[in-house]
Short mmCIF file of C-alpha atoms in Angstrom, two decimals:
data_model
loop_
_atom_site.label_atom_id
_atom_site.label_comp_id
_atom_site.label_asym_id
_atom_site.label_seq_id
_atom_site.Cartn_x
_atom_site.Cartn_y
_atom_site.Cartn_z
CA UNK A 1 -32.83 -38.53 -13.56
CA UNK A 2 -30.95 -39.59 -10.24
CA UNK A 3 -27.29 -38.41 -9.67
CA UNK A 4 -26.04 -41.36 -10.63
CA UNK A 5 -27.68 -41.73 -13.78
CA UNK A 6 -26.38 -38.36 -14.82
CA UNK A 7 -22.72 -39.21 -13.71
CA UNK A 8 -22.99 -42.63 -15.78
CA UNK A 9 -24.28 -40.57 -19.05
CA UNK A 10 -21.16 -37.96 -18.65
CA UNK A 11 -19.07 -40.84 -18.57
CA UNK A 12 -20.56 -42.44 -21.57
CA UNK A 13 -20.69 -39.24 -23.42
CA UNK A 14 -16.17 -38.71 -22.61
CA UNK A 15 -15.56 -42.24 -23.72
CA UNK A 16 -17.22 -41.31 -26.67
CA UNK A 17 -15.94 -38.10 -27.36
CA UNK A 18 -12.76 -38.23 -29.47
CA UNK A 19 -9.51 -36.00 -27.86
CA UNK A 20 -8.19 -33.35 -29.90
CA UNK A 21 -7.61 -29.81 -30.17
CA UNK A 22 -11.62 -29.00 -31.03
CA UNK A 23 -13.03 -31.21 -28.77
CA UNK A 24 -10.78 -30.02 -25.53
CA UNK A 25 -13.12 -27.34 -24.56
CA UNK A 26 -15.88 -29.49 -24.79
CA UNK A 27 -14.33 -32.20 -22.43
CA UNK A 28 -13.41 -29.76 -20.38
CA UNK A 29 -16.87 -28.40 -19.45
CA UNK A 30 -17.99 -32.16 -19.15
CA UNK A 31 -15.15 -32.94 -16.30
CA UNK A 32 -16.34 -30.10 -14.75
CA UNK A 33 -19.57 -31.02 -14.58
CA UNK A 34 -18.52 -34.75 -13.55
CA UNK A 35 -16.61 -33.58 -10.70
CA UNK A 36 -19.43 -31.65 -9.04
CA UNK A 37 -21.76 -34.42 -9.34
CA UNK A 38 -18.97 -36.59 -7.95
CA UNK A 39 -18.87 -34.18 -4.95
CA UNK A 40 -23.35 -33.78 -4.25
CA UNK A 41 -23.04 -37.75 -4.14
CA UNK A 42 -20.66 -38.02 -1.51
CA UNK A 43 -22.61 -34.72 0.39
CA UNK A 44 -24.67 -36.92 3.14
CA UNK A 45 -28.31 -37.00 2.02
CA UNK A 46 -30.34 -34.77 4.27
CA UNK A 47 -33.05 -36.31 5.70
CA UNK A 48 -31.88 -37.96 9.20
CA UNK A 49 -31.56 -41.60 9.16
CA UNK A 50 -31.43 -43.82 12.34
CA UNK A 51 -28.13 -43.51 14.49
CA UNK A 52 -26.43 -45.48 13.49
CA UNK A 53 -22.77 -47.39 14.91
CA UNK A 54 -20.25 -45.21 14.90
CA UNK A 55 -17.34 -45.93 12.27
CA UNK A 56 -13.97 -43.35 12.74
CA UNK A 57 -11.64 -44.40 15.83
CA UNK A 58 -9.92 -41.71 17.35
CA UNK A 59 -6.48 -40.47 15.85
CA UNK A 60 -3.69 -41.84 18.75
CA UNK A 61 0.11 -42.63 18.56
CA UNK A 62 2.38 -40.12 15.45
CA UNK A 63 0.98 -41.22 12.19
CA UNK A 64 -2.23 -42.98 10.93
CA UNK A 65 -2.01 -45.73 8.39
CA UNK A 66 -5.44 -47.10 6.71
CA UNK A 67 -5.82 -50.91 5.60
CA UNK A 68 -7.59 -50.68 2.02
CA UNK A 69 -8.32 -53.76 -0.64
CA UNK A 70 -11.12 -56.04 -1.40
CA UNK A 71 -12.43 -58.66 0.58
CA UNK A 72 -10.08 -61.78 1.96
CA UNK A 73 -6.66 -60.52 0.93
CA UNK A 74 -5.34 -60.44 4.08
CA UNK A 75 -6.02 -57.00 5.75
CA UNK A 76 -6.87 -58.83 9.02
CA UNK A 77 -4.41 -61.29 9.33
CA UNK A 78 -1.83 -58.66 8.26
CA UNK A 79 -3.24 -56.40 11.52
CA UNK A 80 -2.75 -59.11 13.88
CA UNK A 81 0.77 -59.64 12.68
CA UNK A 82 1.77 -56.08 12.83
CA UNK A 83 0.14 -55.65 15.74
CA UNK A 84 -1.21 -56.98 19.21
CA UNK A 85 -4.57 -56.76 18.30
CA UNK A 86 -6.63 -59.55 17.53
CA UNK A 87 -8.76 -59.20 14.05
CA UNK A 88 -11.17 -62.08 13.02
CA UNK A 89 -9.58 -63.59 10.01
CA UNK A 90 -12.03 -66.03 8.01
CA UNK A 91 -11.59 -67.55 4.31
CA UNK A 92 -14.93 -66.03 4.36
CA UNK A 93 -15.50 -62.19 2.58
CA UNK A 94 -16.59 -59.47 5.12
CA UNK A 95 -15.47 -61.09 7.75
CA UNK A 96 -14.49 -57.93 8.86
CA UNK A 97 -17.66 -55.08 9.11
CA UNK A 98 -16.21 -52.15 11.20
CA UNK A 99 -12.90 -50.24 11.37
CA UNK A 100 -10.39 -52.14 13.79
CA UNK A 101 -7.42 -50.42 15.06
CA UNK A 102 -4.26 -51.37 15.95
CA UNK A 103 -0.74 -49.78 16.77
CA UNK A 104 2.59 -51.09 15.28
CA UNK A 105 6.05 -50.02 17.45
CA UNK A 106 8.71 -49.29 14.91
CA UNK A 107 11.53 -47.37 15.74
CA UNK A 108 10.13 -46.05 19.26
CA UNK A 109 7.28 -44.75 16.91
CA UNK A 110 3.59 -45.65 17.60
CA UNK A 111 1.49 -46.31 14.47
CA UNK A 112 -1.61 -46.00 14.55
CA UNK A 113 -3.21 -49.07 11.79
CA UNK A 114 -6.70 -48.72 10.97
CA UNK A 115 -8.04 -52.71 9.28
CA UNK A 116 -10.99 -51.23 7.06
CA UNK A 117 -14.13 -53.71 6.11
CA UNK A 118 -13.28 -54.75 2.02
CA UNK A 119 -14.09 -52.56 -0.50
CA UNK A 120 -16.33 -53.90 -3.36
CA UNK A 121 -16.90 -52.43 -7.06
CA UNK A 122 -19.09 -49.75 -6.82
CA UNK A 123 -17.96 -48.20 -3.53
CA UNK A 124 -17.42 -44.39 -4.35
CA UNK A 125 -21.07 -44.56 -5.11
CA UNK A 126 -21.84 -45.68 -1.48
CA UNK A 127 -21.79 -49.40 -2.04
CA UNK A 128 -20.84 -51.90 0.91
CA UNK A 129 -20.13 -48.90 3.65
CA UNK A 130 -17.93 -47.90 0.83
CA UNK A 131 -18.15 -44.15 1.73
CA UNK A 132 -17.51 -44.89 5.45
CA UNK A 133 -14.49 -46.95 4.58
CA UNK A 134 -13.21 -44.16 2.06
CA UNK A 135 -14.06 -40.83 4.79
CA UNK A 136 -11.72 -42.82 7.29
CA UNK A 137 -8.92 -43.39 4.55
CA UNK A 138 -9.12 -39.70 3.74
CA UNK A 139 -7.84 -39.04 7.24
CA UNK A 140 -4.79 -41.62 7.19
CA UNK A 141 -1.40 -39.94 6.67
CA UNK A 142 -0.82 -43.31 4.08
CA UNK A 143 -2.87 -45.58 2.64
CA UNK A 144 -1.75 -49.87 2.31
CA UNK A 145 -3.80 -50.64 -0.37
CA UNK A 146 -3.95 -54.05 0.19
CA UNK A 147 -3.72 -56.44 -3.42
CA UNK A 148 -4.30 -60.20 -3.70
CA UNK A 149 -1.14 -61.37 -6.05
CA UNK A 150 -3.02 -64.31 -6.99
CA UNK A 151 -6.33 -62.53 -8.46
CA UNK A 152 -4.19 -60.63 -11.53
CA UNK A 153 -4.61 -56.62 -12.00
CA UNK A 154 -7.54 -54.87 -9.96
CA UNK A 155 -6.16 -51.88 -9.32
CA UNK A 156 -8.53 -49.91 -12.06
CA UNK A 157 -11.61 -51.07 -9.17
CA UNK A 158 -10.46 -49.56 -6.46
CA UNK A 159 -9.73 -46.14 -7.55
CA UNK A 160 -9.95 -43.32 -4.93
CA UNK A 161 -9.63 -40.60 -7.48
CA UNK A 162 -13.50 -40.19 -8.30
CA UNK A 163 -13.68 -39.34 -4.29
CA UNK A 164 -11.31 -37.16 -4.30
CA UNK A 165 -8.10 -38.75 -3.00
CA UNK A 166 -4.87 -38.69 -5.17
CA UNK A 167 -2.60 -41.28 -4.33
CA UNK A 168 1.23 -40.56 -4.91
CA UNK A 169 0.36 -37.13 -6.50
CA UNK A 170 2.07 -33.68 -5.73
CA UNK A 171 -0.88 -30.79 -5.12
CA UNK A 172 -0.66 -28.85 -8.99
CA UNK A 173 1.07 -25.72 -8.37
CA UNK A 174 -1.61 -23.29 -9.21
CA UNK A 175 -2.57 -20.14 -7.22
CA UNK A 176 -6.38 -19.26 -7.58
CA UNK A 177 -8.25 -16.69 -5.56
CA UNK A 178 -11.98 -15.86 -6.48
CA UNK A 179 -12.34 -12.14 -6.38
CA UNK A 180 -15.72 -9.54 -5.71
CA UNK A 181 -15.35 -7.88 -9.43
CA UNK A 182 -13.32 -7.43 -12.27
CA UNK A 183 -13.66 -10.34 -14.41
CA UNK A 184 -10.72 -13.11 -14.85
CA UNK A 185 -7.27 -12.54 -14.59
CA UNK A 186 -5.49 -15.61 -16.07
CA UNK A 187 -1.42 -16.00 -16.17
CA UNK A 188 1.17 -18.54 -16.13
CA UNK A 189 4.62 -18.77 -15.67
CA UNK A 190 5.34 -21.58 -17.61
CA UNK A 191 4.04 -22.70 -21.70
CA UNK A 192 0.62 -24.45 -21.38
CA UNK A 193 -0.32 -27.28 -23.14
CA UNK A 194 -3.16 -28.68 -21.70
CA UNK A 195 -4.97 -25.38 -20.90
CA UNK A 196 -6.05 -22.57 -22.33
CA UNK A 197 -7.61 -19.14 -20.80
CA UNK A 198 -10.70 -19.98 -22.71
CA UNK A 199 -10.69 -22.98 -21.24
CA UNK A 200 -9.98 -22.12 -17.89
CA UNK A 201 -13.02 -19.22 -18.22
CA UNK A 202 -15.67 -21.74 -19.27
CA UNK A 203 -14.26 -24.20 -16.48
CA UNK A 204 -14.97 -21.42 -14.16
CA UNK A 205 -18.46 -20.23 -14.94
CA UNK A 206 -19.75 -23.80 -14.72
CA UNK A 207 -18.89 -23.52 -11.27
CA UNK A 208 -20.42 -19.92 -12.00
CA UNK A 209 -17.46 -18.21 -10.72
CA UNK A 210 -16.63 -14.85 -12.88
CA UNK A 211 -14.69 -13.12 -11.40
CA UNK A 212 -11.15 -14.57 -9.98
CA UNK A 213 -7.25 -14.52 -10.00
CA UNK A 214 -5.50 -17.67 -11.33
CA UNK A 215 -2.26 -18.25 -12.07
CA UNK A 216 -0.44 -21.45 -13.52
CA UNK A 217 3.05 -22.13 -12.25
CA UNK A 218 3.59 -25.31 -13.90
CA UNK A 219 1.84 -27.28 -16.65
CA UNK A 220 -1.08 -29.02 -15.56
CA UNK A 221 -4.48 -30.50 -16.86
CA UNK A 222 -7.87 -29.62 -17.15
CA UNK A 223 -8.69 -32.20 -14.30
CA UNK A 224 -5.77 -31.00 -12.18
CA UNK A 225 -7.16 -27.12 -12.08
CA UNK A 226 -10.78 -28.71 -11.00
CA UNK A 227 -8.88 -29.89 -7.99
CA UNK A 228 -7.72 -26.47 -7.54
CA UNK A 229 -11.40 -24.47 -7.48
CA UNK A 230 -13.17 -28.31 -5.55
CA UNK A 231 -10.39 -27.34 -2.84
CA UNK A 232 -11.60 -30.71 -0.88
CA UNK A 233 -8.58 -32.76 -2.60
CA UNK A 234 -6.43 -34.96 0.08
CA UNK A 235 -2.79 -35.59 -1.58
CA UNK A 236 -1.44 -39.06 0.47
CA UNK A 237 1.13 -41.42 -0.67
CA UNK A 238 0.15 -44.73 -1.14
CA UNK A 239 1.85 -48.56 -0.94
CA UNK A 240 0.74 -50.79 -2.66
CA UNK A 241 1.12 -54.24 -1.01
CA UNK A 242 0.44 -57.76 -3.17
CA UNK A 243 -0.06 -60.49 -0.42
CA UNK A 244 0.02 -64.43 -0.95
CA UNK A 245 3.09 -64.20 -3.17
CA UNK A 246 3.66 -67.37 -1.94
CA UNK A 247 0.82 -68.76 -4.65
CA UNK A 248 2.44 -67.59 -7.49
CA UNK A 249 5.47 -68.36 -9.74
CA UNK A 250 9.32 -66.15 -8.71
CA UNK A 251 8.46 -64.40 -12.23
CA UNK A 252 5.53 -62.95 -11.36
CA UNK A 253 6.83 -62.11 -8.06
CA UNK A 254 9.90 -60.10 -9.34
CA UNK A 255 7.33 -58.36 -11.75
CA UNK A 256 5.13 -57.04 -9.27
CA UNK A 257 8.61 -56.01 -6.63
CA UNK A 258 9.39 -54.21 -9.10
CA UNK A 259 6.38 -51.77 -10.06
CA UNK A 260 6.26 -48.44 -8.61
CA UNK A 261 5.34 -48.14 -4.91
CA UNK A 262 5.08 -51.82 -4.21
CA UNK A 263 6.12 -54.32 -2.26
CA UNK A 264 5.75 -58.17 -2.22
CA UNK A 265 4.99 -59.71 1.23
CA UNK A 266 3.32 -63.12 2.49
CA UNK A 267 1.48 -63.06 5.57
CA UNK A 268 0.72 -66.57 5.70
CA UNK A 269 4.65 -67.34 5.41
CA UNK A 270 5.37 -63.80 7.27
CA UNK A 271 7.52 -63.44 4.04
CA UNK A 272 9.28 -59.75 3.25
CA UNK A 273 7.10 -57.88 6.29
CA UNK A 274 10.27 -56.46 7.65
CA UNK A 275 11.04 -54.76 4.05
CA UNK A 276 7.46 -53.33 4.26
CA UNK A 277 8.25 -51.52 7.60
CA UNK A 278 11.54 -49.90 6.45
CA UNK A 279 9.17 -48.78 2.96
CA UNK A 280 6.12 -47.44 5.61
CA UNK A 281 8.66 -45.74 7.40
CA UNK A 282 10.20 -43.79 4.97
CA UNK A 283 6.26 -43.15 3.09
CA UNK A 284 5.52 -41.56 6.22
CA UNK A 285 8.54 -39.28 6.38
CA UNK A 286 9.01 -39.91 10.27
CA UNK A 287 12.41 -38.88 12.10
CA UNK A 288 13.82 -39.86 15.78
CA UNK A 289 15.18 -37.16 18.03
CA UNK A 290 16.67 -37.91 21.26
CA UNK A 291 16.74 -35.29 24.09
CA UNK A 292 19.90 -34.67 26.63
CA UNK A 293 20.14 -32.66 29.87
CA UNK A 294 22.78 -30.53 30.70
CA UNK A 295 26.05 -32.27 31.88
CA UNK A 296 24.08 -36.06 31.44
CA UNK A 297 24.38 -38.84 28.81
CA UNK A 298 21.82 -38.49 25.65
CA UNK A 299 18.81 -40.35 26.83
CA UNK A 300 18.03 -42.99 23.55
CA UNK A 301 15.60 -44.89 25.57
CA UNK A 302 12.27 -42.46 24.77
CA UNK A 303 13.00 -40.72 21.23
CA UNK A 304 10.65 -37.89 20.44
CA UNK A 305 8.86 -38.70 16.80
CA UNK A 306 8.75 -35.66 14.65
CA UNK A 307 8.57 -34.90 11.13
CA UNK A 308 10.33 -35.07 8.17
CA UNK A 309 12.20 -30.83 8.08
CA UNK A 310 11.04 -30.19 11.40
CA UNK A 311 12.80 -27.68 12.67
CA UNK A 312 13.86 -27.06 16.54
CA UNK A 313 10.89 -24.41 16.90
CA UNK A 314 8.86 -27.69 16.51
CA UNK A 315 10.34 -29.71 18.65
CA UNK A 316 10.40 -26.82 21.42
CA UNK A 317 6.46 -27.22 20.90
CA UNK A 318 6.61 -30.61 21.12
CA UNK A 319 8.16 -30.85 24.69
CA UNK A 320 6.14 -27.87 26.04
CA UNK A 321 4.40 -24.99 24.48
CA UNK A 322 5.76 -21.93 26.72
CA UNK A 323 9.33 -23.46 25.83
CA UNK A 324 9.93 -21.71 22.16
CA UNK A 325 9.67 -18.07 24.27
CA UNK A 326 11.99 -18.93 26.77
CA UNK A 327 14.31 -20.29 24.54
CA UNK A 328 18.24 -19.18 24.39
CA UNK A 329 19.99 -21.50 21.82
CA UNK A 330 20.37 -25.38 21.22
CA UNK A 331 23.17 -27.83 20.73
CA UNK A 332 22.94 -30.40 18.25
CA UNK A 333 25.03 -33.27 17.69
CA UNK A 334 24.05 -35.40 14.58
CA UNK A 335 24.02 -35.51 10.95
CA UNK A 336 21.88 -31.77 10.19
CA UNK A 337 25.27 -30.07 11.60
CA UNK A 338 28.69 -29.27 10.54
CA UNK A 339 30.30 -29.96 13.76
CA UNK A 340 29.32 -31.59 17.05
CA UNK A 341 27.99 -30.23 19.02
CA UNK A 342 26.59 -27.07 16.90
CA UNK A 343 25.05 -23.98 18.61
CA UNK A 344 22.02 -23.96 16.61
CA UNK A 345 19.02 -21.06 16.51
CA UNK A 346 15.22 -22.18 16.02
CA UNK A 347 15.12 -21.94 12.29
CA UNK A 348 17.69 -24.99 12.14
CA UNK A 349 16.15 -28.36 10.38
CA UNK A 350 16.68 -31.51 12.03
CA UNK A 351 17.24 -35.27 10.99
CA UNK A 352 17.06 -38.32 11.73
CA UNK A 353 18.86 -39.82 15.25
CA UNK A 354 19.97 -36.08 15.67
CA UNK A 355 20.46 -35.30 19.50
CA UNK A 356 19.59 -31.97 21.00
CA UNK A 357 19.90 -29.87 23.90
CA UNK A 358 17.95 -26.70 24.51
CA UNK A 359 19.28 -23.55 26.52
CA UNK A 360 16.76 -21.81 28.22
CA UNK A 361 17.32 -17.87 29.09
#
């Protein structure tokens, strides 16, 4: 019995299984079991196949974005707006078979926009390049998953979460620390309603762990605490992005602007693109600070890109690494300070458009 076959008979056997207080432990142990399955399927097999073309671009510019949907719903034709790179656009599928980047200039940012070849049904279990396509994704700071508004609801297809992305999810607030000896030690700070210690201790020895240190600071799932022990979980936020609106009825439209994390564009009619910038922006939790020498005007004209509570330790790194050890204090004009200028220390969090100067010793 092949991997697969064993992951489709655990999935049979939850569906089946009713949920209730008797049955918990039992589904449980069968998550557990699903999710390391999940993980020797997307282990590459051993035996060494022909090189093959490479796939992953380099990382370049301050933030990665990855272009994710089926076939022909736009992906490409959405790149070479964005962007001044050229993607093949076809009303054929697949017209695009390898990972295409791009870089869109927003706000004296450069981001980096990787156009990934469709995903079809099927592709957590390697269908269509489908792990390829999903190892890039899992290195994007965001994902555009990329929706067709004509085709209805698909979103149940192209679910990351068997491949260990969550999309829009916190990580659960759980500490857990495997230990040499002396059995479990299970806590929590908060009531539990989804787990139980027994349920946690069977959890645990089916990844034949015994002895370990867990403790649950808020109330989470069975499936959420088999993130926890995996560790391999990537947390991203995700847009999701319904092209050709333009096909459909001003109903519809306002139904899907209005679900969470979406937006509504046209790239045929280059309808609502500047909206999806602004929402990008903000997913990616980007600021703008602008440097100024002593005695000189600010200079707005080449903005360093930091962060989201980056503080001005960071953005001493950011200029040059030796800078942070020679540094005296900092003035900062802007909206992080009670006054301008304010003589700021390292520890001080900046924002957005703030302008600083740094005093060396």
């Amino acid at each position: 019995m092949g991997i697969l076959e064993k992951i489709a008979e655990i999935e049979r056997e939850i569906s089946r299984t009713q949920k209730n207080k008797a049955t918990e432990y039992h589904l449980g142990l069968l998550k557990a079991k699903l999710a390391k399955y999940r993980a020797q399927l997307l282990e590459p097999s051993k035996s060494a196949g022909a090189k093959g073309e490479g796939f992953d671009v380099m990382k370049s510019g301050d933030a990665r974005v990855a272009l994710i949907g089926f076939p022909s719903v736009g992906k490409s034709t959405f790149l070479s707006l964005m962007t001044s790179t050229e993607s093949e656009a076809a009303s054929y599928e697949f017209t695009t078979l390898t990972c295409i980047p791009g870089v869109i200039e927003y706000k004296g940012a450069n981001i980096q926009l990787l156009d990934l070849p469709g995903i079809i049904e099927g592709a957590a279990q390697g269908k269509g390049r489908g792990r390829q396509v999903i190892a890039v994704a899992r290195t994007a700071d965001v994902v555009i998953m990329m929706l067709d508004a004509t085709k209805g609801d698909c979103l149940k297809v192209l679910c990351l979460e068997s491949v260990g992305i969550r999309l829009n999810r916190s990580k659960p607030n759980i500490y857990f620390k495997p230990k040499k000896g002396g059995g479990l030690s299970f806590n929590s700070t908060v009531p539990l309603t989804h787990c139980s210690e027994k349920l946690v201790q069977l959890i645990l020895h089916e990844y034949k762990i015994f002895n370990a240190e867990v403790l649950f600071r808020e109330d989470c799932t069975s499936d959420e605490f088999i993130d926890v022990i995996v560790g391999n979980r990537v947390y991203m936020p995700c847009l999701y992005v319904y092209n050709k609106v333009d096909q459909i009825s001003i109903e519809e439209v306002d139904r899907l602007a209005r679900r969470a994390n979406s937006v509504v564009i046209s790239c045929g009619m280059k309808l609502n693109l500047d909206y999806l910038l602004e929402q990008l922006w903000e997913y990616l939790a980007l600021i703008c600070l602008y440097t100024k020498k002593r005695g000189e005007r600010p200079d707005f004209g080449d903005p360093i890109i930091m962060r989201r509570a980056a503080t001005v330790e960071h953005v001493c790194h950011r200029i040059h690494r030796t800078l942070a050890s020679q540094f005296k204090y900092a003035l900062v004009w802007g909206t992080s300070t009670k006054y301008s200028p304010q003589r700021v220390g390292l520890t001080h969090v900046m924002e957005h458009e703030d302008v600083i100067q740094i005093v060396k010793k």
